[in-house]
Short mmCIF file of C-alpha atoms and ligand atoms in Angstrom, two decimals:
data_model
loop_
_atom_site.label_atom_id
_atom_site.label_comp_id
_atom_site.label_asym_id
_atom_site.label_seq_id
_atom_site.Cartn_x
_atom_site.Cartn_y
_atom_site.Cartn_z
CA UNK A 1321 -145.06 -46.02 7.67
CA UNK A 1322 -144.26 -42.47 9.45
CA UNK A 1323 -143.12 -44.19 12.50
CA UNK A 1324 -140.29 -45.76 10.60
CA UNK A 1325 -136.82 -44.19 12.08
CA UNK A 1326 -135.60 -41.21 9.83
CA UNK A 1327 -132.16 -41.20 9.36
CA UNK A 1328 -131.41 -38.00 7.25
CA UNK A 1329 -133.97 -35.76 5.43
CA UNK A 1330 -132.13 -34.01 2.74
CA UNK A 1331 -134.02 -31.00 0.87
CA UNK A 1332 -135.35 -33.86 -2.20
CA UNK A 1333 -135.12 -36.85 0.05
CA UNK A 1334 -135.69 -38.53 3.06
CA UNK A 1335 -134.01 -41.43 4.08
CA UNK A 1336 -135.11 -44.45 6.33
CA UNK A 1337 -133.86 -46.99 7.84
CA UNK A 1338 -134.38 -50.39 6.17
CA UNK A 1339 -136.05 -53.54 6.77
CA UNK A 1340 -132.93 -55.62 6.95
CA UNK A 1341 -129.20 -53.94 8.42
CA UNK A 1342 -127.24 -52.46 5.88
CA UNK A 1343 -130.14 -51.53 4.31
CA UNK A 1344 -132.01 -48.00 4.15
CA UNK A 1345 -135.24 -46.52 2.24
CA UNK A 1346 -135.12 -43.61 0.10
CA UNK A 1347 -137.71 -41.62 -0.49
CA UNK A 1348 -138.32 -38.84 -3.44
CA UNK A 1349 -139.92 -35.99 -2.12
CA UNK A 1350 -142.30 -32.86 -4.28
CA UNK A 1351 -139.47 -30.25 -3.27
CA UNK A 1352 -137.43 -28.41 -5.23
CA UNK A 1353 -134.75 -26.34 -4.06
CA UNK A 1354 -131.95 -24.28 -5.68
CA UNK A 1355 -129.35 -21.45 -4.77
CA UNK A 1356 -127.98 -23.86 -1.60
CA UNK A 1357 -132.32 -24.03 -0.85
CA UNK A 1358 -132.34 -19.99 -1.10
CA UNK A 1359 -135.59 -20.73 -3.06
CA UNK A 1360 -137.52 -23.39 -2.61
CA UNK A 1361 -141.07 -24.66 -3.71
CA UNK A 1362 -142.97 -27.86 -3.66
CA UNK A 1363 -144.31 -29.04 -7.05
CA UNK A 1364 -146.50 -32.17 -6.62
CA UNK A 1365 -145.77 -35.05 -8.70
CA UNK A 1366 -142.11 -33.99 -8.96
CA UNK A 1367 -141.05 -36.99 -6.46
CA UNK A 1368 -142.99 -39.69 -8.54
CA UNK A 1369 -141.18 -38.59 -11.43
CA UNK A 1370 -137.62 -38.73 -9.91
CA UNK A 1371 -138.02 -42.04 -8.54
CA UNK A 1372 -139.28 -43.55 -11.49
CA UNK A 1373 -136.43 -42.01 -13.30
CA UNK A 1374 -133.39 -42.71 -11.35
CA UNK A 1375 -134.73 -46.27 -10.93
CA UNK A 1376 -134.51 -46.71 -14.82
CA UNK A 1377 -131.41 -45.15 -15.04
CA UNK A 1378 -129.78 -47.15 -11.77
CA UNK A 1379 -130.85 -50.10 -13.21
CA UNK A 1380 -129.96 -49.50 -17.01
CA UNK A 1381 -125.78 -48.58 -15.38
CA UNK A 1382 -126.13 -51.98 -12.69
CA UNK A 1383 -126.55 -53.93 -16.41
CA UNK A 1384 -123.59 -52.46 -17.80
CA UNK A 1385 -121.59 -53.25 -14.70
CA UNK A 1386 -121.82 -50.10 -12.68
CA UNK A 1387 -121.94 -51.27 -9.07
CA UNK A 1388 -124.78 -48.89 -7.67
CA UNK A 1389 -126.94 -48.69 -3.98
CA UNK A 1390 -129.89 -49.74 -5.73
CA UNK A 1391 -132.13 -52.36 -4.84
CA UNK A 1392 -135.76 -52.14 -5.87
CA UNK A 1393 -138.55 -50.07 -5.85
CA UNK A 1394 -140.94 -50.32 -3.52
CA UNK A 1395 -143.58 -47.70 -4.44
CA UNK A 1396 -143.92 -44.47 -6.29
CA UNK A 1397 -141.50 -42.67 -4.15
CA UNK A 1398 -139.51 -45.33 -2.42
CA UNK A 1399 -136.41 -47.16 -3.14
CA UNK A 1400 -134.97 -50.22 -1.22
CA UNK A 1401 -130.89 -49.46 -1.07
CA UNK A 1402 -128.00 -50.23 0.11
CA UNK A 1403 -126.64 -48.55 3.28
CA UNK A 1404 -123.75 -46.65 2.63
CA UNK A 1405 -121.19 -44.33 3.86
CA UNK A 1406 -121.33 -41.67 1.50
CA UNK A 1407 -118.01 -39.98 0.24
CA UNK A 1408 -118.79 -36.01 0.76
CA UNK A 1409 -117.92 -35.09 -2.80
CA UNK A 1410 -120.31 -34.21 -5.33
CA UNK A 1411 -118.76 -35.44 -8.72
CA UNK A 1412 -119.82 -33.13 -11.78
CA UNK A 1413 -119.16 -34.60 -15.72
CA UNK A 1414 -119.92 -31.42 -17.93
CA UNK A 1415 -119.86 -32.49 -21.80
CA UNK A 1416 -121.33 -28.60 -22.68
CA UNK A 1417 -120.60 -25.06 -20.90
CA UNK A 1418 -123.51 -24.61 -18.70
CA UNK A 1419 -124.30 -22.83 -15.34
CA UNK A 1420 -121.41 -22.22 -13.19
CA UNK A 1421 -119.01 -23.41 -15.79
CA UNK A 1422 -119.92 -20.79 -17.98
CA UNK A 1423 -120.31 -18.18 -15.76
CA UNK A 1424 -117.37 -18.83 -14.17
CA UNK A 1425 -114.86 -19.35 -17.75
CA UNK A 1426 -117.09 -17.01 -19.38
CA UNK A 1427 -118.56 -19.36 -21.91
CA UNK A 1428 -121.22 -19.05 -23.74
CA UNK A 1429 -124.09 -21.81 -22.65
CA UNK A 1430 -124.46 -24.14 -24.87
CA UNK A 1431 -120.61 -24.69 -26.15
CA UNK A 1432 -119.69 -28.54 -26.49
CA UNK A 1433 -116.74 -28.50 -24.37
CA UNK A 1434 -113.33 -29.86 -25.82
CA UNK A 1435 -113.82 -33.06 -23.87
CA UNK A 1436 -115.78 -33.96 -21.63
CA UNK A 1437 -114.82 -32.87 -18.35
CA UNK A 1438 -114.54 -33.84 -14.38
CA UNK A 1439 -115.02 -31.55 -11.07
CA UNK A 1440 -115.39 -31.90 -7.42
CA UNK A 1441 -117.51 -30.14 -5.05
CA UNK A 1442 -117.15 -30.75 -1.46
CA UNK A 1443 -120.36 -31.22 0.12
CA UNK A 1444 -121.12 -28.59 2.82
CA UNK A 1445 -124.23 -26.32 3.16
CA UNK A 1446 -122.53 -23.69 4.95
CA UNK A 1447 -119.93 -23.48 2.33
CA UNK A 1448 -122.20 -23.27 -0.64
CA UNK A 1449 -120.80 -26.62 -1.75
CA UNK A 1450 -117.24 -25.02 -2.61
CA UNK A 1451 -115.28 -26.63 -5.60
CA UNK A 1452 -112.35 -28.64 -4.81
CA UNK A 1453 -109.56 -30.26 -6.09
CA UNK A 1454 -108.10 -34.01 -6.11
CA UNK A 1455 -105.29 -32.46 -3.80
CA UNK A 1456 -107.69 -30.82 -1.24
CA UNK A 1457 -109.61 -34.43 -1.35
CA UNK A 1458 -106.76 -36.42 -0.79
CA UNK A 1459 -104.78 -34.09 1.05
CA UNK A 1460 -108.09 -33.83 3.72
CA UNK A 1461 -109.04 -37.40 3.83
CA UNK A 1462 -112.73 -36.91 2.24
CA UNK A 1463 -111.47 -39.96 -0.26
CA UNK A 1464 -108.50 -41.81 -0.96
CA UNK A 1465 -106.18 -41.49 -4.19
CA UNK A 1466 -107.37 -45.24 -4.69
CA UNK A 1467 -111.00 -44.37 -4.45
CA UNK A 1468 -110.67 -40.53 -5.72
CA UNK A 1469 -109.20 -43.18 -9.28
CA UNK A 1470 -112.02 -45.29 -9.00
CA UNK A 1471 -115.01 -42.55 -9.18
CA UNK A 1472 -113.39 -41.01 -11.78
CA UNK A 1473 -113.24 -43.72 -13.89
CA UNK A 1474 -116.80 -44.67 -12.93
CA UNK A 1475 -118.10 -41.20 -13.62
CA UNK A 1476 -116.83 -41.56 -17.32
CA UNK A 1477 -118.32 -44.71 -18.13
CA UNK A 1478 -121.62 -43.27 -16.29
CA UNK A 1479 -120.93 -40.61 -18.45
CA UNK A 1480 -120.46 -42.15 -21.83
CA UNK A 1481 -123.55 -44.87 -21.53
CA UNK A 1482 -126.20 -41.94 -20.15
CA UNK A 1483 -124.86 -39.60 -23.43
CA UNK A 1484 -125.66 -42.51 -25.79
CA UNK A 1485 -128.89 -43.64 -23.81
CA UNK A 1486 -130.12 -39.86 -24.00
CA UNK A 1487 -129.04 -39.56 -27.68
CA UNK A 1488 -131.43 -41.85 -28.61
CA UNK A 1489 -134.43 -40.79 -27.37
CA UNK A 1490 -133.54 -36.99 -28.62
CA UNK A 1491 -131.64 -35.43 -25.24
CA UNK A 1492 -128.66 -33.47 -24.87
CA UNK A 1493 -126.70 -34.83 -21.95
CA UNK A 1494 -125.16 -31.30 -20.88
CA UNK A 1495 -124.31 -31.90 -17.40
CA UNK A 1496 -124.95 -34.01 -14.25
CA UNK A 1497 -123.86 -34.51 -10.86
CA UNK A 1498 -123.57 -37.77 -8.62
CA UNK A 1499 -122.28 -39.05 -5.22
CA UNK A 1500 -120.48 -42.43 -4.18
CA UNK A 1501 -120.40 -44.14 -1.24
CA UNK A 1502 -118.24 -46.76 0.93
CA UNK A 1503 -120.52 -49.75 0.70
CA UNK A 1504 -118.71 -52.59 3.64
CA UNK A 1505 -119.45 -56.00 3.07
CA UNK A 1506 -117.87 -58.59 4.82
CA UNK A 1507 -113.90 -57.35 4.87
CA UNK A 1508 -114.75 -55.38 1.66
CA UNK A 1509 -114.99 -51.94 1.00
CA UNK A 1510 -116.35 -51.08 -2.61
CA UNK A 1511 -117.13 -47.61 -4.05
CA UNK A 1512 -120.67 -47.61 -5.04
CA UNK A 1513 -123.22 -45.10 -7.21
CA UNK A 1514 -125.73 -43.79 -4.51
CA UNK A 1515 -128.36 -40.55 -4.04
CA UNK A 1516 -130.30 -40.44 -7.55
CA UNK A 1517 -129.80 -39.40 -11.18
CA UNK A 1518 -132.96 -37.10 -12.15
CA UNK A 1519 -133.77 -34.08 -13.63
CA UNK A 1520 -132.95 -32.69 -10.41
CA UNK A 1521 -129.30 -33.68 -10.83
CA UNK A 1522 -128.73 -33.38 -14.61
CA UNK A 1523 -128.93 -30.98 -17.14
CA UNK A 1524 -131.15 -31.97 -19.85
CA UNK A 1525 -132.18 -30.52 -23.19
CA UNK A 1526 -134.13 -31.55 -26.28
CA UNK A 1527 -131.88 -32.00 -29.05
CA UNK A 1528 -134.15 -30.13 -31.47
CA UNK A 1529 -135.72 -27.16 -29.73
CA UNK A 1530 -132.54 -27.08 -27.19
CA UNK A 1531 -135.38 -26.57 -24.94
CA UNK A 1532 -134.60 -27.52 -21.20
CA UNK A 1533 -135.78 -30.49 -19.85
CA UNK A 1534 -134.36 -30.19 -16.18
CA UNK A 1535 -134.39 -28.31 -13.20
CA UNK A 1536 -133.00 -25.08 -14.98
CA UNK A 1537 -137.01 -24.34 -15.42
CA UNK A 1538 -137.18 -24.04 -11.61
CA UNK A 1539 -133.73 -22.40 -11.34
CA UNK A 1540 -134.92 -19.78 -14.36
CA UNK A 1541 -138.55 -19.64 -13.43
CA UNK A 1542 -138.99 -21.05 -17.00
CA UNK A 1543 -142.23 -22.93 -15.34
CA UNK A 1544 -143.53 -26.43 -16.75
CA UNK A 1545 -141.15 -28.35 -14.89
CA UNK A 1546 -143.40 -31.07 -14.24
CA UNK A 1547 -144.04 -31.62 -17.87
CA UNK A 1548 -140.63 -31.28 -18.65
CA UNK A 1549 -139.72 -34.22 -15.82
CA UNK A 1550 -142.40 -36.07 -17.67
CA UNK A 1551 -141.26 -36.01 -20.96
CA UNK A 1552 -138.05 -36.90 -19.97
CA UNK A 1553 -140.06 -39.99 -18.13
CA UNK A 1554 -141.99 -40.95 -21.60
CA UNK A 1555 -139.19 -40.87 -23.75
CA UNK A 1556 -137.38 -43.38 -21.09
CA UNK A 1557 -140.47 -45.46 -21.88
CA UNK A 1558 -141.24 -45.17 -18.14
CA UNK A 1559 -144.31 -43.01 -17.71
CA UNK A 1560 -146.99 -45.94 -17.12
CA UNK A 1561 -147.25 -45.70 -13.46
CA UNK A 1562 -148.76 -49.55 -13.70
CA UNK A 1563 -146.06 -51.16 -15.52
CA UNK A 1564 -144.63 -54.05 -14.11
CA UNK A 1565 -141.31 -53.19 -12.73
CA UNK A 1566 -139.22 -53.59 -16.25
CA UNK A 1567 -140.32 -51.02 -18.31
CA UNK A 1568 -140.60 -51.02 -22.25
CA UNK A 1569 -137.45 -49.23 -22.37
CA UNK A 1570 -136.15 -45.88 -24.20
CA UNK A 1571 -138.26 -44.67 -26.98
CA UNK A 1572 -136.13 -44.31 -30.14
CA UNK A 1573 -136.59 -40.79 -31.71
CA UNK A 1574 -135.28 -39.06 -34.79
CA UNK A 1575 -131.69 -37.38 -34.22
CA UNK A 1576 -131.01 -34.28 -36.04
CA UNK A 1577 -127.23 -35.79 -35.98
CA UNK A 1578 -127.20 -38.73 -38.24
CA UNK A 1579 -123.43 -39.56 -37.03
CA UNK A 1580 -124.52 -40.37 -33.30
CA UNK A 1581 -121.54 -38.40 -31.84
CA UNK A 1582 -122.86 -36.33 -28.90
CA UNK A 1583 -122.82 -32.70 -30.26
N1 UDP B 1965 -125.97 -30.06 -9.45
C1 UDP B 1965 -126.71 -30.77 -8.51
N2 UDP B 1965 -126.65 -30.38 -7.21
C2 UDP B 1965 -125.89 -29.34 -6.78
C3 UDP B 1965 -125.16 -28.62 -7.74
C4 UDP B 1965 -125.22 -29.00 -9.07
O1 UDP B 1965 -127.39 -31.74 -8.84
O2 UDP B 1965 -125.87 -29.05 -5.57
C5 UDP B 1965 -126.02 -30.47 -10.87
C6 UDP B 1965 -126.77 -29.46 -11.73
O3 UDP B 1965 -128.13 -29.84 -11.85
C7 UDP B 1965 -126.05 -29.58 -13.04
C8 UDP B 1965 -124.63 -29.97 -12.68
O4 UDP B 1965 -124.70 -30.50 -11.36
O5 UDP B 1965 -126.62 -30.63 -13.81
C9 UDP B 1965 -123.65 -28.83 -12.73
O6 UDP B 1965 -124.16 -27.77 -11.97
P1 UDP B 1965 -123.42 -26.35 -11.90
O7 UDP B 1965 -122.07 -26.51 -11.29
O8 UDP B 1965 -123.47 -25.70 -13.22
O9 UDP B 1965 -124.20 -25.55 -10.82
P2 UDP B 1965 -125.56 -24.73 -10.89
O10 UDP B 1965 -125.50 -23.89 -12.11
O11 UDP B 1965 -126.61 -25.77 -10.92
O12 UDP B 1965 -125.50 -23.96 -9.61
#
């Protein structure tokens, strides 16, 4: 399997190339990173996890008609996906003030925001990942007004389903962060979901104990990640690592909000 060509090794990932063109493998490594990989530590299981995750979650948006890279899964830590060229814009949907927001507004964590709301990173190591505008995105070429339209209005509607899916099984969908991609088929261009959604990539916490179910424990040196990651992966009904490959689904838990509206 090592011998397989590596086309990019990220700090969480690794990617391969595929069996077929146009495709590529993705695999979920134990690392954990933060502060642009500043501090970094490897916590075994941590790739299992993610996979499993993001697979549910890829899947769960592809049924509500969000076009996404996924393919399948082809074993703990590996996904088959699409091949594409990805846009170099990290797209952030904040429905609470957390990290940088509210260190950089001065808000305290843990505010529901006024609505929910959309920024752009643009993705460069050296730059610490600077924020961005639609004008520097356009104005530079990293995406096109056309596509710039299109993620935005796919982030919302990846937005709204994943607050309502993580309602239900008692979560507090603070934050997350996701990339596109160019996906060419035939003469066709299309902007797809790619790279994962995971505790690595959202901000997660219980709706009860507002305890946090994401990588803020590594960030905070809160420790437990893992068995945060895992609840996460229980109450997504996806912890049995034999399950065929549909899992039972979310498992519905008592809200302390009896209205349903994401507080
Ligand atoms: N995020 C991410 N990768 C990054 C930066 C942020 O996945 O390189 C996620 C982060 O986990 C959070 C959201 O994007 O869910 C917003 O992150 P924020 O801007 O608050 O930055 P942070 O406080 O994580 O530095």
């Amino acid at each position: 399997m090592n011998r397989r060509r590596r086309i990019y090794e990220g700090k969480a990932k690794v990617l391969y190339e595929g069996p077929e063109p146009g495709t590529l493998i993705q695999h979920f490594k134990d690392d954990a990173t933060a502060f642009n990989a500043k501090k970094h530590a490897v916590i075994e299981g941590k790739g299992v996890l993610n996979n499993r995750i993001s697979e549910f979650l890829f899947e769960r948006l592809e049924e509500i008609g969000v076009p996404t890279h996924f393919i399948k899964t082809l074993n703990m830590r590996e996904q088959l996906v699409r091949e594409v060229e990805i846009i170099p814009i990290e797209v952030v949907v904040r429905n609470v003030a957390a990290g940088s927001l509210a260190t950089k507004l001065g808000l305290e964590e843990g505010m529901q925001l006024p609505r929910s709301i959309i920024e752009f990173y643009y993705k460069a190591d050296e730059l610490n990942d600077p924020m961005v505008s639609e004008e520097h995105i356009t104005a530079f070429g990293w995406a096109t007004p056309q596509e710039l339209d299109e993620m935005m209005q796919l982030a919302i509607r990846i937005n709204d389903f994943m607050v309502g899916l993580f309602l239900g099984i008692g979560i507090k969908l603070v934050d997350f962060k996701i990339e596109f991609g160019r996906h060419y088929e035939n003469d066709h261009v299309n902007i797809i979901l790619a790279d994962e959604i995971s505790p690595d990539s959202c901000r997660l916490w219980d709706t009860q104990t507002s305890d946090k179910l994401d990588k803020d424990r590594f960030r905070q040196d809160l420790g437990g990640l893992l068995e945060a990651y895992q609840e996460v992966a229980r109450r997504l009904g996806v912890l049995n690592q034999n399950r065929p490959a549909t899992g039972a689904g979310p498992v519905l838990v008592a809200s302390n909000n009896p209205t349903g509206s994401p507080s």
